[in-house]
Amino acid sequence: MALPRTLRVAILLADVPMPEIVAKHGDYLAMFTHSLRTGAQQLSPSVTVETTGFDVVNDPPQYPVNPSDYDAILITGSKADCYRDLPWIERLVHYVHDTATEHPTLKWLGVCFGHQVIARAFGQATGVSSEGWEIGNVDLKLTDVARQLFNTSRDTMVG
């Protein structure tokens, strides 16, 4: 039997969902907390999840004072474009780079916009897709490296 463990996750809130989504499912902090707790319980009932939300958009922005207090940092999605040079996005990109560099064992999860912020923080190009916005589940074309990474021979997977 596994020992009880608490997983501490900082959630960097990069947006607020539309009012009809909030009314039905709650804000991003509530949604991600629910998903993380449900997943943890299914995988290992001895694991509990504690989340703390940080509003990184509005002034003054909020960030974890001591990132080592957390096991992971999750960056939510946003209606904003990660490649724009808005002050709050620039701060977030620099925070991710500096924090990940200073705390190399800290785990990161970016959802949509958040994933792009992590990529940008480490020098990867982000920009407008020639096929427009992707919302929801879409088929992703796999490269040879991706097929190896995911141990599959398929040409696509749902992302």
JSON list of C-alpha atoms in Angstrom, two decimals:
[
{"chain": "A", "resi": 1, "resn": "MET", "atom": "CA", "xyz": [0.00, 0.00, 0.00]},
{"chain": "A", "resi": 2, "resn": "ALA", "atom": "CA", "xyz": [1.32, 3.44, -0.95]},
{"chain": "A", "resi": 3, "resn": "LEU", "atom": "CA", "xyz": [2.01, 5.97, 1.75]},
{"chain": "A", "resi": 4, "resn": "PRO", "atom": "CA", "xyz": [-0.25, 9.03, 1.83]},
{"chain": "A", "resi": 5, "resn": "ARG", "atom": "CA", "xyz": [1.20, 11.90, -0.13]},
{"chain": "A", "resi": 6, "resn": "THR", "atom": "CA", "xyz": [0.11, 15.44, -0.92]},
{"chain": "A", "resi": 7, "resn": "LEU", "atom": "CA", "xyz": [0.90, 16.83, -4.35]},
{"chain": "A", "resi": 8, "resn": "ARG", "atom": "CA", "xyz": [1.17, 20.64, -4.24]},
{"chain": "A", "resi": 9, "resn": "VAL", "atom": "CA", "xyz": [0.41, 22.42, -7.51]},
{"chain": "A", "resi": 10, "resn": "ALA", "atom": "CA", "xyz": [0.66, 26.15, -8.21]},
{"chain": "A", "resi": 11, "resn": "ILE", "atom": "CA", "xyz": [-1.78, 27.16, -10.94]},
{"chain": "A", "resi": 12, "resn": "LEU", "atom": "CA", "xyz": [-0.82, 30.28, -12.90]},
{"chain": "A", "resi": 13, "resn": "LEU", "atom": "CA", "xyz": [-4.15, 31.71, -14.04]},
{"chain": "A", "resi": 14, "resn": "ALA", "atom": "CA", "xyz": [-3.71, 33.31, -17.47]},
{"chain": "A", "resi": 15, "resn": "ASP", "atom": "CA", "xyz": [-7.39, 34.06, -18.11]},
{"chain": "A", "resi": 16, "resn": "VAL", "atom": "CA", "xyz": [-10.94, 33.74, -16.86]},
{"chain": "A", "resi": 17, "resn": "PRO", "atom": "CA", "xyz": [-13.33, 31.51, -18.83]},
{"chain": "A", "resi": 18, "resn": "MET", "atom": "CA", "xyz": [-16.48, 32.91, -20.40]},
{"chain": "A", "resi": 19, "resn": "PRO", "atom": "CA", "xyz": [-19.32, 33.52, -17.90]},
{"chain": "A", "resi": 20, "resn": "GLU", "atom": "CA", "xyz": [-21.41, 30.59, -19.17]},
{"chain": "A", "resi": 21, "resn": "ILE", "atom": "CA", "xyz": [-18.44, 28.25, -18.63]},
{"chain": "A", "resi": 22, "resn": "VAL", "atom": "CA", "xyz": [-17.81, 29.63, -15.14]},
{"chain": "A", "resi": 23, "resn": "ALA", "atom": "CA", "xyz": [-21.50, 29.20, -14.28]},
{"chain": "A", "resi": 24, "resn": "LYS", "atom": "CA", "xyz": [-21.41, 25.54, -15.30]},
{"chain": "A", "resi": 25, "resn": "HIS", "atom": "CA", "xyz": [-17.87, 24.43, -14.37]},
{"chain": "A", "resi": 26, "resn": "GLY", "atom": "CA", "xyz": [-16.29, 27.17, -12.26]},
{"chain": "A", "resi": 27, "resn": "ASP", "atom": "CA", "xyz": [-13.18, 29.19, -13.05]},
{"chain": "A", "resi": 28, "resn": "TYR", "atom": "CA", "xyz": [-9.89, 27.69, -14.22]},
{"chain": "A", "resi": 29, "resn": "LEU", "atom": "CA", "xyz": [-8.69, 27.14, -10.65]},
{"chain": "A", "resi": 30, "resn": "ALA", "atom": "CA", "xyz": [-11.82, 25.11, -9.86]},
{"chain": "A", "resi": 31, "resn": "MET", "atom": "CA", "xyz": [-11.68, 23.16, -13.13]},
{"chain": "A", "resi": 32, "resn": "PHE", "atom": "CA", "xyz": [-8.00, 22.22, -12.90]},
{"chain": "A", "resi": 33, "resn": "THR", "atom": "CA", "xyz": [-8.25, 21.43, -9.18]},
{"chain": "A", "resi": 34, "resn": "HIS", "atom": "CA", "xyz": [-11.16, 19.08, -9.89]},
{"chain": "A", "resi": 35, "resn": "SER", "atom": "CA", "xyz": [-9.32, 17.40, -12.80]},
{"chain": "A", "resi": 36, "resn": "LEU", "atom": "CA", "xyz": [-6.09, 16.95, -10.86]},
{"chain": "A", "resi": 37, "resn": "ARG", "atom": "CA", "xyz": [-7.84, 15.57, -7.78]},
{"chain": "A", "resi": 38, "resn": "THR", "atom": "CA", "xyz": [-10.01, 13.21, -9.82]},
{"chain": "A", "resi": 39, "resn": "GLY", "atom": "CA", "xyz": [-7.00, 11.93, -11.76]},
{"chain": "A", "resi": 40, "resn": "ALA", "atom": "CA", "xyz": [-4.91, 11.49, -8.62]},
{"chain": "A", "resi": 41, "resn": "GLN", "atom": "CA", "xyz": [-7.68, 9.53, -6.88]},
{"chain": "A", "resi": 42, "resn": "GLN", "atom": "CA", "xyz": [-8.06, 7.23, -9.88]},
{"chain": "A", "resi": 43, "resn": "LEU", "atom": "CA", "xyz": [-4.33, 6.59, -10.11]},
{"chain": "A", "resi": 44, "resn": "SER", "atom": "CA", "xyz": [-3.53, 6.40, -6.41]},
{"chain": "A", "resi": 45, "resn": "PRO", "atom": "CA", "xyz": [-6.16, 6.92, -3.69]},
{"chain": "A", "resi": 46, "resn": "SER", "atom": "CA", "xyz": [-3.40, 7.72, -1.19]},
{"chain": "A", "resi": 47, "resn": "VAL", "atom": "CA", "xyz": [-2.47, 10.89, -3.09]},
{"chain": "A", "resi": 48, "resn": "THR", "atom": "CA", "xyz": [-4.22, 14.17, -2.35]},
{"chain": "A", "resi": 49, "resn": "VAL", "atom": "CA", "xyz": [-3.84, 17.33, -4.39]},
{"chain": "A", "resi": 50, "resn": "GLU", "atom": "CA", "xyz": [-3.61, 20.85, -3.00]},
{"chain": "A", "resi": 51, "resn": "THR", "atom": "CA", "xyz": [-3.76, 23.74, -5.47]},
{"chain": "A", "resi": 52, "resn": "THR", "atom": "CA", "xyz": [-3.04, 27.44, -5.11]},
{"chain": "A", "resi": 53, "resn": "GLY", "atom": "CA", "xyz": [-4.05, 29.90, -7.81]},
{"chain": "A", "resi": 54, "resn": "PHE", "atom": "CA", "xyz": [-2.01, 32.90, -8.91]},
{"chain": "A", "resi": 55, "resn": "ASP", "atom": "CA", "xyz": [-3.43, 35.66, -11.14]},
{"chain": "A", "resi": 56, "resn": "VAL", "atom": "CA", "xyz": [-0.54, 36.44, -13.51]},
{"chain": "A", "resi": 57, "resn": "VAL", "atom": "CA", "xyz": [-2.53, 38.81, -15.76]},
{"chain": "A", "resi": 58, "resn": "ASN", "atom": "CA", "xyz": [-3.78, 41.66, -13.59]},
{"chain": "A", "resi": 59, "resn": "ASP", "atom": "CA", "xyz": [-1.67, 44.23, -11.76]},
{"chain": "A", "resi": 60, "resn": "PRO", "atom": "CA", "xyz": [-0.09, 43.48, -9.49]},
{"chain": "A", "resi": 61, "resn": "PRO", "atom": "CA", "xyz": [0.63, 40.02, -10.91]},
{"chain": "A", "resi": 62, "resn": "GLN", "atom": "CA", "xyz": [0.84, 37.12, -8.48]},
{"chain": "A", "resi": 63, "resn": "TYR", "atom": "CA", "xyz": [3.47, 34.40, -8.60]},
{"chain": "A", "resi": 64, "resn": "PRO", "atom": "CA", "xyz": [4.60, 31.78, -6.08]},
{"chain": "A", "resi": 65, "resn": "VAL", "atom": "CA", "xyz": [7.03, 33.46, -3.68]},
{"chain": "A", "resi": 66, "resn": "ASN", "atom": "CA", "xyz": [8.89, 30.20, -3.12]},
{"chain": "A", "resi": 67, "resn": "PRO", "atom": "CA", "xyz": [8.47, 27.82, -6.08]},
{"chain": "A", "resi": 68, "resn": "SER", "atom": "CA", "xyz": [10.15, 25.02, -4.12]},
{"chain": "A", "resi": 69, "resn": "ASP", "atom": "CA", "xyz": [7.00, 24.90, -1.97]},
{"chain": "A", "resi": 70, "resn": "TYR", "atom": "CA", "xyz": [5.31, 23.20, -4.95]},
{"chain": "A", "resi": 71, "resn": "ASP", "atom": "CA", "xyz": [5.75, 19.90, -6.74]},
{"chain": "A", "resi": 72, "resn": "ALA", "atom": "CA", "xyz": [4.50, 21.34, -10.02]},
{"chain": "A", "resi": 73, "resn": "ILE", "atom": "CA", "xyz": [3.40, 24.53, -11.71]},
{"chain": "A", "resi": 74, "resn": "LEU", "atom": "CA", "xyz": [0.53, 24.50, -14.20]},
{"chain": "A", "resi": 75, "resn": "ILE", "atom": "CA", "xyz": [-0.11, 27.38, -16.63]},
{"chain": "A", "resi": 76, "resn": "THR", "atom": "CA", "xyz": [-3.69, 27.62, -17.86]},
{"chain": "A", "resi": 77, "resn": "GLY", "atom": "CA", "xyz": [-4.97, 28.45, -21.29]},
{"chain": "A", "resi": 78, "resn": "SER", "atom": "CA", "xyz": [-5.85, 31.97, -22.36]},
{"chain": "A", "resi": 79, "resn": "LYS", "atom": "CA", "xyz": [-7.60, 33.87, -25.12]},
{"chain": "A", "resi": 80, "resn": "ALA", "atom": "CA", "xyz": [-4.38, 35.88, -25.41]},
{"chain": "A", "resi": 81, "resn": "ASP", "atom": "CA", "xyz": [-1.70, 35.10, -27.98]},
{"chain": "A", "resi": 82, "resn": "CYS", "atom": "CA", "xyz": [1.50, 33.92, -26.35]},
{"chain": "A", "resi": 83, "resn": "TYR", "atom": "CA", "xyz": [3.69, 35.45, -29.06]},
{"chain": "A", "resi": 84, "resn": "ARG", "atom": "CA", "xyz": [2.50, 39.02, -28.40]},
{"chain": "A", "resi": 85, "resn": "ASP", "atom": "CA", "xyz": [4.80, 41.27, -26.39]},
{"chain": "A", "resi": 86, "resn": "LEU", "atom": "CA", "xyz": [2.25, 42.31, -23.78]},
{"chain": "A", "resi": 87, "resn": "PRO", "atom": "CA", "xyz": [3.82, 43.19, -20.41]},
{"chain": "A", "resi": 88, "resn": "TRP", "atom": "CA", "xyz": [2.04, 40.41, -18.49]},
{"chain": "A", "resi": 89, "resn": "ILE", "atom": "CA", "xyz": [3.04, 37.81, -21.08]},
{"chain": "A", "resi": 90, "resn": "GLU", "atom": "CA", "xyz": [6.65, 39.00, -21.06]},
{"chain": "A", "resi": 91, "resn": "ARG", "atom": "CA", "xyz": [6.70, 38.75, -17.23]},
{"chain": "A", "resi": 92, "resn": "LEU", "atom": "CA", "xyz": [5.24, 35.24, -17.42]},
{"chain": "A", "resi": 93, "resn": "VAL", "atom": "CA", "xyz": [7.76, 34.07, -20.03]},
{"chain": "A", "resi": 94, "resn": "HIS", "atom": "CA", "xyz": [10.66, 35.41, -17.94]},
{"chain": "A", "resi": 95, "resn": "TYR", "atom": "CA", "xyz": [9.22, 33.89, -14.77]},
{"chain": "A", "resi": 96, "resn": "VAL", "atom": "CA", "xyz": [8.96, 30.46, -16.41]},
{"chain": "A", "resi": 97, "resn": "HIS", "atom": "CA", "xyz": [12.51, 30.61, -17.76]},
{"chain": "A", "resi": 98, "resn": "ASP", "atom": "CA", "xyz": [14.08, 31.87, -14.54]},
{"chain": "A", "resi": 99, "resn": "THR", "atom": "CA", "xyz": [12.09, 29.59, -12.24]},
{"chain": "A", "resi": 100, "resn": "ALA", "atom": "CA", "xyz": [12.67, 26.46, -14.32]},
{"chain": "A", "resi": 101, "resn": "THR", "atom": "CA", "xyz": [16.38, 27.26, -14.49]},
{"chain": "A", "resi": 102, "resn": "GLU", "atom": "CA", "xyz": [16.67, 27.89, -10.74]},
{"chain": "A", "resi": 103, "resn": "HIS", "atom": "CA", "xyz": [14.45, 24.89, -9.79]},
{"chain": "A", "resi": 104, "resn": "PRO", "atom": "CA", "xyz": [15.34, 22.15, -12.30]},
{"chain": "A", "resi": 105, "resn": "THR", "atom": "CA", "xyz": [13.37, 19.40, -10.53]},
{"chain": "A", "resi": 106, "resn": "LEU", "atom": "CA", "xyz": [10.12, 21.38, -10.54]},
{"chain": "A", "resi": 107, "resn": "LYS", "atom": "CA", "xyz": [7.55, 19.85, -12.90]},
{"chain": "A", "resi": 108, "resn": "TRP", "atom": "CA", "xyz": [5.71, 22.03, -15.44]},
{"chain": "A", "resi": 109, "resn": "LEU", "atom": "CA", "xyz": [2.43, 21.58, -17.27]},
{"chain": "A", "resi": 110, "resn": "GLY", "atom": "CA", "xyz": [1.17, 24.06, -19.82]},
{"chain": "A", "resi": 111, "resn": "VAL", "atom": "CA", "xyz": [-2.32, 23.83, -21.28]},
{"chain": "A", "resi": 112, "resn": "CYS", "atom": "CA", "xyz": [-2.67, 25.37, -24.74]},
{"chain": "A", "resi": 113, "resn": "PHE", "atom": "CA", "xyz": [-1.45, 28.96, -24.17]},
{"chain": "A", "resi": 114, "resn": "GLY", "atom": "CA", "xyz": [0.53, 27.69, -21.17]},
{"chain": "A", "resi": 115, "resn": "HIS", "atom": "CA", "xyz": [2.37, 25.14, -23.29]},
{"chain": "A", "resi": 116, "resn": "GLN", "atom": "CA", "xyz": [3.29, 27.86, -25.77]},
{"chain": "A", "resi": 117, "resn": "VAL", "atom": "CA", "xyz": [4.58, 30.08, -22.94]},
{"chain": "A", "resi": 118, "resn": "ILE", "atom": "CA", "xyz": [6.87, 27.27, -21.77]},
{"chain": "A", "resi": 119, "resn": "ALA", "atom": "CA", "xyz": [8.13, 26.76, -25.33]},
{"chain": "A", "resi": 120, "resn": "ARG", "atom": "CA", "xyz": [8.73, 30.50, -25.77]},
{"chain": "A", "resi": 121, "resn": "ALA", "atom": "CA", "xyz": [10.54, 30.71, -22.42]},
{"chain": "A", "resi": 122, "resn": "PHE", "atom": "CA", "xyz": [13.13, 28.30, -23.80]},
{"chain": "A", "resi": 123, "resn": "GLY", "atom": "CA", "xyz": [13.64, 29.96, -27.16]},
{"chain": "A", "resi": 124, "resn": "GLN", "atom": "CA", "xyz": [11.11, 28.14, -29.31]},
{"chain": "A", "resi": 125, "resn": "ALA", "atom": "CA", "xyz": [9.17, 30.12, -31.91]},
{"chain": "A", "resi": 126, "resn": "THR", "atom": "CA", "xyz": [5.46, 30.63, -31.38]},
{"chain": "A", "resi": 127, "resn": "GLY", "atom": "CA", "xyz": [3.14, 32.37, -33.78]},
{"chain": "A", "resi": 128, "resn": "VAL", "atom": "CA", "xyz": [-0.01, 32.34, -35.84]},
{"chain": "A", "resi": 129, "resn": "SER", "atom": "CA", "xyz": [-0.88, 28.95, -37.30]},
{"chain": "A", "resi": 130, "resn": "SER", "atom": "CA", "xyz": [-1.46, 28.93, -41.05]},
{"chain": "A", "resi": 131, "resn": "GLU", "atom": "CA", "xyz": [-4.58, 26.87, -40.28]},
{"chain": "A", "resi": 132, "resn": "GLY", "atom": "CA", "xyz": [-6.01, 29.30, -37.69]},
{"chain": "A", "resi": 133, "resn": "TRP", "atom": "CA", "xyz": [-6.89, 28.66, -34.07]},
{"chain": "A", "resi": 134, "resn": "GLU", "atom": "CA", "xyz": [-7.23, 25.12, -32.81]},
{"chain": "A", "resi": 135, "resn": "ILE", "atom": "CA", "xyz": [-9.86, 24.74, -30.13]},
{"chain": "A", "resi": 136, "resn": "GLY", "atom": "CA", "xyz": [-10.74, 21.43, -28.50]},
{"chain": "A", "resi": 137, "resn": "ASN", "atom": "CA", "xyz": [-9.47, 18.06, -29.68]},
{"chain": "A", "resi": 138, "resn": "VAL", "atom": "CA", "xyz": [-7.71, 18.07, -33.04]},
{"chain": "A", "resi": 139, "resn": "ASP", "atom": "CA", "xyz": [-5.69, 15.52, -34.98]},
{"chain": "A", "resi": 140, "resn": "LEU", "atom": "CA", "xyz": [-1.96, 16.16, -34.65]},
{"chain": "A", "resi": 141, "resn": "LYS", "atom": "CA", "xyz": [0.42, 15.04, -37.39]},
{"chain": "A", "resi": 142, "resn": "LEU", "atom": "CA", "xyz": [3.30, 13.09, -35.88]},
{"chain": "A", "resi": 143, "resn": "THR", "atom": "CA", "xyz": [6.90, 13.44, -36.97]},
{"chain": "A", "resi": 144, "resn": "ASP", "atom": "CA", "xyz": [9.32, 10.51, -36.84]},
{"chain": "A", "resi": 145, "resn": "VAL", "atom": "CA", "xyz": [10.63, 11.81, -33.51]},
{"chain": "A", "resi": 146, "resn": "ALA", "atom": "CA", "xyz": [7.08, 12.07, -32.10]},
{"chain": "A", "resi": 147, "resn": "ARG", "atom": "CA", "xyz": [6.25, 8.51, -33.22]},
{"chain": "A", "resi": 148, "resn": "GLN", "atom": "CA", "xyz": [9.35, 7.31, -31.39]},
{"chain": "A", "resi": 149, "resn": "LEU", "atom": "CA", "xyz": [8.55, 9.37, -28.29]},
{"chain": "A", "resi": 150, "resn": "PHE", "atom": "CA", "xyz": [4.96, 8.08, -28.11]},
{"chain": "A", "resi": 151, "resn": "ASN", "atom": "CA", "xyz": [5.97, 4.56, -29.21]},
{"chain": "A", "resi": 152, "resn": "THR", "atom": "CA", "xyz": [3.47, 4.42, -32.06]},
{"chain": "A", "resi": 153, "resn": "SER", "atom": "CA", "xyz": [3.46, 3.82, -35.79]},
{"chain": "A", "resi": 154, "resn": "ARG", "atom": "CA", "xyz": [0.41, 6.02, -36.33]},
{"chain": "A", "resi": 155, "resn": "ASP", "atom": "CA", "xyz": [0.67, 9.16, -38.45]},
{"chain": "A", "resi": 156, "resn": "THR", "atom": "CA", "xyz": [-1.68, 11.19, -36.24]},
{"chain": "A", "resi": 157, "resn": "MET", "atom": "CA", "xyz": [-2.97, 11.33, -32.70]},
{"chain": "A", "resi": 158, "resn": "VAL", "atom": "CA", "xyz": [-5.70, 13.36, -31.04]},
{"chain": "A", "resi": 159, "resn": "GLY", "atom": "CA", "xyz": [-4.37, 16.29, -29.05]}
]
